[in-house]
């Protein structure tokens, strides 16, 4: 049964048709502006083998432009449009070649990096550690034990992203994926008020999605595209990235599927960061397993998958007299180092 409908969908996609489709002005995702501005931008209809019905199906499944198709995986497109592997592959390859997103020169990459925005943390030394603030186009991960201030830093960023650029923000909104019901609007209100901001306006610009399990969490990220465009999201917070995965796949034999899914989730987040030039901040716990007698007791959850897939990692820990210490663990472009800050009723502050 399922096969039949799949075949039918393939047929729809195969329906090339003789009719020429005029290049309708469907906005293409921002990508390198090296293409000739006078050339009309290709649309989904321009893909070989995708007729009007196929294009409609793609749009209904959330693939509105060539970039979203070019960035999709075969499996993703197969599932979303109920088409076969060969058809999905053909469409993706065609979208990629239309957009000319193969190799890029260092200059082009540098141009894209010029668009990187930074969100202030509200603390001078922490900003310095991050090279100015939390960057867009990448995932920043904070890991640490309970009460190390992972969530507090998220709150501060969710507020600061809304500030104008000259104040260290990105004039944007925040999408907050809350996995442990730890999102507290009262605390946001307190921090916002203490910064002289209208707390209601600030809270309106924070869109919260409560994830009930790891599947739901993955889905919230994968369906985030619309809300990102609609609300002008410039920061996605996932608090916590790993907790559900840890709980849902606790058995011994479940490590591989867990890591696979976590990997997919992180890559979906990275894709959003790239495509929409936004920052992603994720939190992660450390292992608190008393059975571990050897090795670093402060190892982050998620193993190599998380360690390699997130861009910048900081390790947060409690210091003396309510201080918090952030250590930059891993960054492709920043030196290792430490910063000390405080959490007060005002949020994140200089020590
Ligand atoms: P976690 O790393 O578990 O996410 P949190 O980010 O929730 O930790 O940080 C909790 C810490 O934040 C608490 O130890 C508390 O000291 C501090 N904190 C929370 N709210 C306030 C507040 N209103 N005023 C001062 N400190 C606060
Ligand atoms: Mg927390």
Short mmCIF file of C-alpha atoms and ligand atoms in Angstrom, two decimals:
data_model
loop_
_atom_site.label_atom_id
_atom_site.label_comp_id
_atom_site.label_asym_id
_atom_site.label_seq_id
_atom_site.Cartn_x
_atom_site.Cartn_y
_atom_site.Cartn_z
CA UNK A 1 0.00 0.00 0.00
CA UNK A 2 2.62 2.45 1.09
CA UNK A 3 4.73 1.44 -1.88
CA UNK A 4 1.92 2.23 -4.24
CA UNK A 5 1.46 5.75 -2.99
CA UNK A 6 5.20 6.23 -3.05
CA UNK A 7 5.33 5.16 -6.66
CA UNK A 8 2.50 7.52 -7.42
CA UNK A 9 4.36 10.36 -5.83
CA UNK A 10 7.45 9.47 -7.81
CA UNK A 11 5.33 9.68 -10.90
CA UNK A 12 4.15 13.11 -9.93
CA UNK A 13 7.68 14.19 -9.50
CA UNK A 14 8.63 12.53 -12.75
CA UNK A 15 6.00 14.50 -14.57
CA UNK A 16 8.34 16.83 -16.33
CA UNK A 17 5.78 18.35 -18.68
CA UNK A 18 6.50 20.39 -21.73
CA UNK A 19 5.17 23.55 -20.28
CA UNK A 20 7.74 26.09 -19.32
CA UNK A 21 7.42 27.56 -15.90
CA UNK A 22 8.13 31.18 -15.62
CA UNK A 23 10.56 31.95 -12.84
CA UNK A 24 8.17 33.12 -10.17
CA UNK A 25 9.67 35.37 -7.52
CA UNK A 26 9.98 32.81 -4.76
CA UNK A 27 12.53 34.18 -2.37
CA UNK A 28 15.70 32.16 -2.26
CA UNK A 29 17.50 31.83 1.04
CA UNK A 30 20.31 34.24 1.48
CA UNK A 31 23.41 32.69 0.13
CA UNK A 32 26.50 34.01 -1.46
CA UNK A 33 25.76 37.02 -3.53
CA UNK A 34 28.38 36.17 -6.12
CA UNK A 35 25.73 35.26 -8.69
CA UNK A 36 24.84 37.79 -11.32
CA UNK A 37 22.00 39.86 -9.91
CA UNK A 38 20.42 40.22 -13.36
CA UNK A 39 19.89 36.47 -13.77
CA UNK A 40 16.46 35.37 -12.55
CA UNK A 41 16.76 33.14 -9.50
CA UNK A 42 15.80 29.50 -10.17
CA UNK A 43 12.77 28.11 -8.37
CA UNK A 44 11.59 24.63 -7.42
CA UNK A 45 9.75 24.39 -10.75
CA UNK A 46 13.07 24.68 -12.54
CA UNK A 47 14.25 21.36 -11.16
CA UNK A 48 14.25 18.69 -13.83
CA UNK A 49 11.54 16.11 -13.20
CA UNK A 50 9.60 18.27 -10.78
CA UNK A 51 6.34 19.33 -12.38
CA UNK A 52 3.77 21.63 -10.84
CA UNK A 53 2.38 18.78 -8.73
CA UNK A 54 5.82 17.85 -7.48
CA UNK A 55 6.58 21.45 -6.64
CA UNK A 56 3.31 21.72 -4.75
CA UNK A 57 4.10 18.56 -2.81
CA UNK A 58 7.54 19.88 -1.93
CA UNK A 59 6.11 23.18 -0.72
CA UNK A 60 3.45 21.41 1.32
CA UNK A 61 6.20 19.40 2.97
CA UNK A 62 8.01 22.59 3.91
CA UNK A 63 10.54 22.76 1.08
CA UNK A 64 9.78 26.19 -0.21
CA UNK A 65 12.96 27.04 -2.00
CA UNK A 66 15.93 25.42 -3.65
CA UNK A 67 18.18 26.03 -0.68
CA UNK A 68 16.02 23.99 1.67
CA UNK A 69 16.06 21.11 -0.82
CA UNK A 70 19.77 21.44 -1.49
CA UNK A 71 20.44 21.22 2.22
CA UNK A 72 18.11 18.26 2.81
CA UNK A 73 19.27 14.69 3.20
CA UNK A 74 17.89 11.97 0.95
CA UNK A 75 16.11 10.24 3.83
CA UNK A 76 14.55 13.46 5.02
CA UNK A 77 13.11 14.25 1.59
CA UNK A 78 11.96 10.66 1.07
CA UNK A 79 10.00 10.74 4.32
CA UNK A 80 8.60 14.24 3.88
CA UNK A 81 7.39 13.80 0.29
CA UNK A 82 6.84 10.03 0.37
CA UNK A 83 9.04 9.47 -2.64
CA UNK A 84 11.63 6.87 -3.52
CA UNK A 85 15.36 7.18 -2.88
CA UNK A 86 16.31 7.70 -6.51
CA UNK A 87 13.80 10.50 -6.98
CA UNK A 88 14.86 12.21 -3.78
CA UNK A 89 18.53 11.98 -4.72
CA UNK A 90 17.88 13.35 -8.17
CA UNK A 91 15.99 16.34 -6.81
CA UNK A 92 18.63 17.16 -4.21
CA UNK A 93 21.49 16.93 -6.67
CA UNK A 94 19.61 19.12 -9.14
CA UNK A 95 18.88 21.73 -6.44
CA UNK A 96 22.53 21.77 -5.45
CA UNK A 97 23.73 22.27 -8.99
CA UNK A 98 21.17 25.01 -9.62
CA UNK A 99 22.37 26.86 -6.57
CA UNK A 100 25.97 26.19 -7.41
CA UNK A 101 26.76 25.16 -3.87
CA UNK A 102 29.70 22.94 -4.28
CA UNK A 103 33.18 24.19 -3.57
CA UNK A 104 33.70 27.69 -2.40
CA UNK A 105 36.80 29.81 -2.41
CA UNK A 106 38.31 31.06 0.81
CA UNK A 107 37.18 34.55 -0.21
CA UNK A 108 33.58 33.42 -0.52
CA UNK A 109 33.71 31.76 2.89
CA UNK A 110 35.24 34.87 4.34
CA UNK A 111 32.40 36.89 2.82
CA UNK A 112 29.85 34.63 4.52
CA UNK A 113 31.72 34.93 7.78
CA UNK A 114 31.49 38.72 7.48
CA UNK A 115 27.76 38.32 8.10
CA UNK A 116 28.41 36.69 11.46
CA UNK A 117 26.66 38.50 14.26
CA UNK A 118 27.56 38.41 17.95
CA UNK A 119 25.34 38.48 21.00
CA UNK A 120 26.78 39.99 24.14
CA UNK A 121 26.74 37.84 27.27
CA UNK A 122 26.54 40.92 29.44
CA UNK A 123 29.94 40.21 30.96
CA UNK A 124 33.18 41.71 29.67
CA UNK A 125 35.47 38.80 30.39
CA UNK A 126 32.98 36.24 29.09
CA UNK A 127 32.59 38.26 25.89
CA UNK A 128 36.35 38.35 25.54
CA UNK A 129 36.48 34.58 25.97
CA UNK A 130 33.97 34.21 23.12
CA UNK A 131 35.79 36.70 20.92
CA UNK A 132 33.13 39.36 21.39
CA UNK A 133 30.02 37.32 22.15
CA UNK A 134 28.06 34.26 21.08
CA UNK A 135 28.38 34.01 17.31
CA UNK A 136 25.78 33.30 14.67
CA UNK A 137 26.32 30.52 12.12
CA UNK A 138 27.52 28.19 14.82
CA UNK A 139 26.51 26.19 17.88
CA UNK A 140 27.81 27.28 21.27
CA UNK A 141 27.60 24.63 23.95
CA UNK A 142 27.78 25.20 27.70
CA UNK A 143 28.22 22.14 29.85
CA UNK A 144 28.50 21.87 33.58
CA UNK A 145 26.90 20.41 36.65
CA UNK A 146 23.64 21.45 38.29
CA UNK A 147 23.41 25.19 39.11
CA UNK A 148 26.56 26.03 37.20
CA UNK A 149 24.49 28.74 35.43
CA UNK A 150 23.89 27.11 32.05
CA UNK A 151 20.24 28.19 32.02
CA UNK A 152 20.98 31.66 33.43
CA UNK A 153 23.37 32.33 30.56
CA UNK A 154 20.62 31.22 28.20
CA UNK A 155 18.19 33.71 29.77
CA UNK A 156 20.68 36.51 29.43
CA UNK A 157 21.30 35.70 25.77
CA UNK A 158 17.56 35.40 25.08
CA UNK A 159 17.20 38.96 26.35
CA UNK A 160 20.37 40.38 24.83
CA UNK A 161 19.67 39.07 21.32
CA UNK A 162 16.75 41.50 21.28
CA UNK A 163 18.94 44.54 21.86
CA UNK A 164 19.94 46.76 18.95
CA UNK A 165 23.31 46.01 17.34
CA UNK A 166 25.07 48.92 18.97
CA UNK A 167 24.09 47.51 22.37
CA UNK A 168 25.43 44.06 21.59
CA UNK A 169 22.25 42.45 20.27
CA UNK A 170 21.00 41.36 16.89
CA UNK A 171 17.59 43.01 16.92
CA UNK A 172 16.10 39.54 16.84
CA UNK A 173 13.88 37.17 18.72
CA UNK A 174 14.68 33.94 20.56
CA UNK A 175 13.36 30.44 20.06
CA UNK A 176 13.71 28.48 23.28
CA UNK A 177 13.42 24.70 23.29
CA UNK A 178 12.76 23.74 26.88
CA UNK A 179 13.24 20.07 27.64
CA UNK A 180 13.11 20.00 31.44
CA UNK A 181 10.45 22.59 32.20
CA UNK A 182 13.12 24.88 33.62
CA UNK A 183 12.15 27.93 31.57
CA UNK A 184 11.02 30.54 34.08
CA UNK A 185 9.46 33.70 32.60
CA UNK A 186 9.53 35.36 36.03
CA UNK A 187 13.30 35.27 35.99
CA UNK A 188 13.43 36.73 32.47
CA UNK A 189 11.10 39.47 33.67
CA UNK A 190 13.40 40.23 36.61
CA UNK A 191 16.53 40.44 34.46
CA UNK A 192 14.78 42.50 31.78
CA UNK A 193 13.41 44.99 34.31
CA UNK A 194 16.80 45.36 35.93
CA UNK A 195 18.19 46.25 32.52
CA UNK A 196 15.52 48.90 32.00
CA UNK A 197 13.69 46.86 29.35
CA UNK A 198 9.96 46.33 28.98
CA UNK A 199 9.54 42.78 30.35
CA UNK A 200 6.38 42.10 28.36
CA UNK A 201 8.02 43.06 25.09
CA UNK A 202 11.01 40.92 25.97
CA UNK A 203 8.84 37.91 26.82
CA UNK A 204 6.82 38.30 23.64
CA UNK A 205 10.04 37.91 21.69
CA UNK A 206 10.87 34.60 23.32
CA UNK A 207 8.99 31.75 21.71
CA UNK A 208 9.09 28.65 23.87
CA UNK A 209 8.64 25.10 22.67
CA UNK A 210 8.36 22.50 25.39
CA UNK A 211 9.85 19.20 24.22
CA UNK A 212 8.30 16.17 25.87
CA UNK A 213 10.80 13.62 24.67
CA UNK A 214 13.75 13.34 22.32
CA UNK A 215 11.57 12.69 19.25
CA UNK A 216 9.55 15.76 20.02
CA UNK A 217 12.72 17.76 20.55
CA UNK A 218 14.09 16.70 17.15
CA UNK A 219 10.78 17.61 15.56
CA UNK A 220 10.65 21.05 17.18
CA UNK A 221 14.03 21.87 15.67
CA UNK A 222 13.17 20.46 12.28
CA UNK A 223 9.91 22.39 12.12
CA UNK A 224 11.46 25.63 13.31
CA UNK A 225 11.95 27.16 9.87
CA UNK A 226 8.59 28.90 9.69
CA UNK A 227 8.73 30.41 13.14
CA UNK A 228 12.30 31.56 12.47
CA UNK A 229 11.19 33.52 9.43
CA UNK A 230 7.96 34.75 10.92
CA UNK A 231 9.40 35.99 14.20
CA UNK A 232 12.86 37.00 13.08
CA UNK A 233 14.61 34.48 15.31
CA UNK A 234 18.32 35.21 15.78
CA UNK A 235 18.97 32.85 18.67
CA UNK A 236 17.88 29.29 19.34
CA UNK A 237 18.39 27.95 22.85
CA UNK A 238 18.12 24.23 23.52
CA UNK A 239 18.06 23.67 27.28
CA UNK A 240 19.02 20.87 27.61
CA UNK A 241 20.38 19.36 24.41
CA UNK A 242 21.04 15.93 25.85
CA UNK A 243 18.74 15.25 28.82
CA UNK A 244 15.92 13.63 26.85
CA UNK A 245 18.31 11.57 24.78
CA UNK A 246 19.93 10.32 27.91
CA UNK A 247 16.61 9.37 29.47
CA UNK A 248 15.02 7.90 26.35
CA UNK A 249 18.00 5.74 25.44
CA UNK A 250 19.28 4.57 28.76
CA UNK A 251 19.85 0.93 27.92
CA UNK A 252 23.28 -0.36 27.06
CA UNK A 253 22.47 -1.42 23.52
CA UNK A 254 20.84 1.90 22.81
CA UNK A 255 23.95 4.00 22.66
CA UNK A 256 24.38 3.78 18.89
CA UNK A 257 20.81 4.80 17.99
CA UNK A 258 20.96 7.55 20.58
CA UNK A 259 24.15 8.98 19.17
CA UNK A 260 22.80 8.74 15.65
CA UNK A 261 19.70 10.68 16.50
CA UNK A 262 21.58 13.21 18.57
CA UNK A 263 23.95 13.70 15.66
CA UNK A 264 21.04 14.31 13.32
CA UNK A 265 19.54 16.77 15.77
CA UNK A 266 22.75 18.75 16.14
CA UNK A 267 23.20 18.88 12.38
CA UNK A 268 19.65 20.15 11.98
CA UNK A 269 20.49 22.93 14.43
CA UNK A 270 23.72 23.72 12.59
CA UNK A 271 21.80 23.92 9.36
CA UNK A 272 19.39 26.45 10.87
CA UNK A 273 22.36 28.46 12.12
CA UNK A 274 23.87 28.52 8.63
CA UNK A 275 20.75 29.10 6.62
CA UNK A 276 19.29 31.84 8.79
CA UNK A 277 22.51 33.34 10.12
CA UNK A 278 21.43 32.79 13.71
CA UNK A 279 23.16 31.73 16.92
CA UNK A 280 22.46 28.42 18.65
CA UNK A 281 23.15 28.02 22.35
CA UNK A 282 22.78 24.54 23.84
CA UNK A 283 23.29 23.28 27.37
CA UNK A 284 24.62 19.92 28.37
CA UNK A 285 25.07 18.08 31.63
CA UNK A 286 28.15 16.38 32.93
CA UNK A 287 28.27 12.76 33.95
CA UNK A 288 27.48 12.23 37.58
CA UNK A 289 27.88 8.51 37.63
CA UNK A 290 29.47 7.33 40.88
CA UNK A 291 30.40 4.11 39.13
CA UNK A 292 32.97 6.02 37.11
CA UNK A 293 36.12 5.71 39.14
CA UNK A 294 38.64 6.63 36.50
CA UNK A 295 38.72 9.48 34.09
CA UNK A 296 37.49 13.02 34.24
CA UNK A 297 34.31 13.16 36.35
CA UNK A 298 33.32 16.33 34.51
CA UNK A 299 32.92 14.71 31.13
CA UNK A 300 30.06 16.13 29.11
CA UNK A 301 27.18 13.93 28.02
CA UNK A 302 26.93 12.92 24.41
CA UNK A 303 30.50 11.86 23.89
CA UNK A 304 32.37 12.58 20.69
CA UNK A 305 29.25 13.29 18.69
CA UNK A 306 28.40 16.37 20.70
CA UNK A 307 32.02 17.36 21.21
CA UNK A 308 32.76 17.41 17.50
CA UNK A 309 29.48 18.71 16.19
CA UNK A 310 29.17 21.79 18.37
CA UNK A 311 31.33 24.76 17.39
CA UNK A 312 32.42 26.39 20.63
CA UNK A 313 32.26 24.60 23.99
CA UNK A 314 32.52 26.13 27.39
CA UNK A 315 32.68 24.34 30.69
CA UNK A 316 30.90 26.15 33.52
CA UNK A 317 31.60 25.57 37.17
CA UNK A 318 30.91 27.19 40.49
CA UNK A 319 33.64 29.30 42.04
CA UNK A 320 33.96 30.94 45.42
CA UNK A 321 31.36 33.39 46.75
CA UNK A 322 28.77 32.76 44.11
CA UNK A 323 31.25 33.28 41.28
CA UNK A 324 31.05 31.19 38.14
CA UNK A 325 33.98 30.19 36.02
CA UNK A 326 33.73 29.56 32.32
CA UNK A 327 36.50 27.73 30.53
CA UNK A 328 36.68 27.69 26.78
CA UNK A 329 37.32 24.07 25.91
CA UNK A 330 37.20 23.79 22.19
CA UNK A 331 36.96 26.36 19.47
CA UNK A 332 38.12 26.29 15.86
CA UNK A 333 39.25 29.90 16.03
CA UNK A 334 39.57 31.08 19.63
CA UNK A 335 42.35 30.53 22.15
CA UNK A 336 41.63 28.48 25.27
CA UNK A 337 41.06 30.51 28.37
CA UNK A 338 38.91 31.23 31.39
CA UNK A 339 36.52 33.95 32.44
CA UNK A 340 34.95 34.67 35.82
CA UNK A 341 31.48 36.12 36.18
CA UNK A 342 28.67 36.49 38.68
CA UNK A 343 24.99 35.69 38.63
CA UNK A 344 22.92 38.29 40.41
CA UNK A 345 19.34 39.46 40.27
CA UNK A 346 20.50 41.39 37.18
CA UNK A 347 21.54 38.23 35.39
CA UNK A 348 25.09 37.68 34.16
CA UNK A 349 27.51 40.32 35.38
CA UNK A 350 31.19 41.10 35.63
CA UNK A 351 32.82 39.52 38.67
P1 LIG B 1 22.02 25.14 35.55
O1 LIG B 1 23.45 25.08 35.18
O2 LIG B 1 21.60 23.96 36.35
O3 LIG B 1 21.12 25.45 34.42
P2 LIG B 1 21.13 27.70 36.47
O4 LIG B 1 21.51 28.42 35.23
O5 LIG B 1 19.70 27.46 36.70
O6 LIG B 1 21.94 26.34 36.57
O7 LIG B 1 21.76 28.52 37.65
C1 LIG B 1 21.24 28.40 38.92
C2 LIG B 1 21.92 29.43 39.76
O8 LIG B 1 21.52 30.73 39.37
C3 LIG B 1 21.55 29.26 41.20
O9 LIG B 1 22.60 28.64 41.87
C4 LIG B 1 21.35 30.66 41.69
O10 LIG B 1 22.43 31.00 42.52
C5 LIG B 1 21.43 31.56 40.48
N1 LIG B 1 20.21 32.36 40.40
C6 LIG B 1 19.03 31.99 39.88
N2 LIG B 1 18.13 32.97 40.00
C7 LIG B 1 18.74 33.98 40.64
C8 LIG B 1 18.33 35.28 41.09
N3 LIG B 1 17.08 35.72 40.89
N4 LIG B 1 19.23 36.07 41.68
C9 LIG B 1 20.49 35.61 41.87
N5 LIG B 1 20.92 34.42 41.49
C10 LIG B 1 20.08 33.60 40.89
MG1 LIG B 2 19.39 24.48 33.80
#
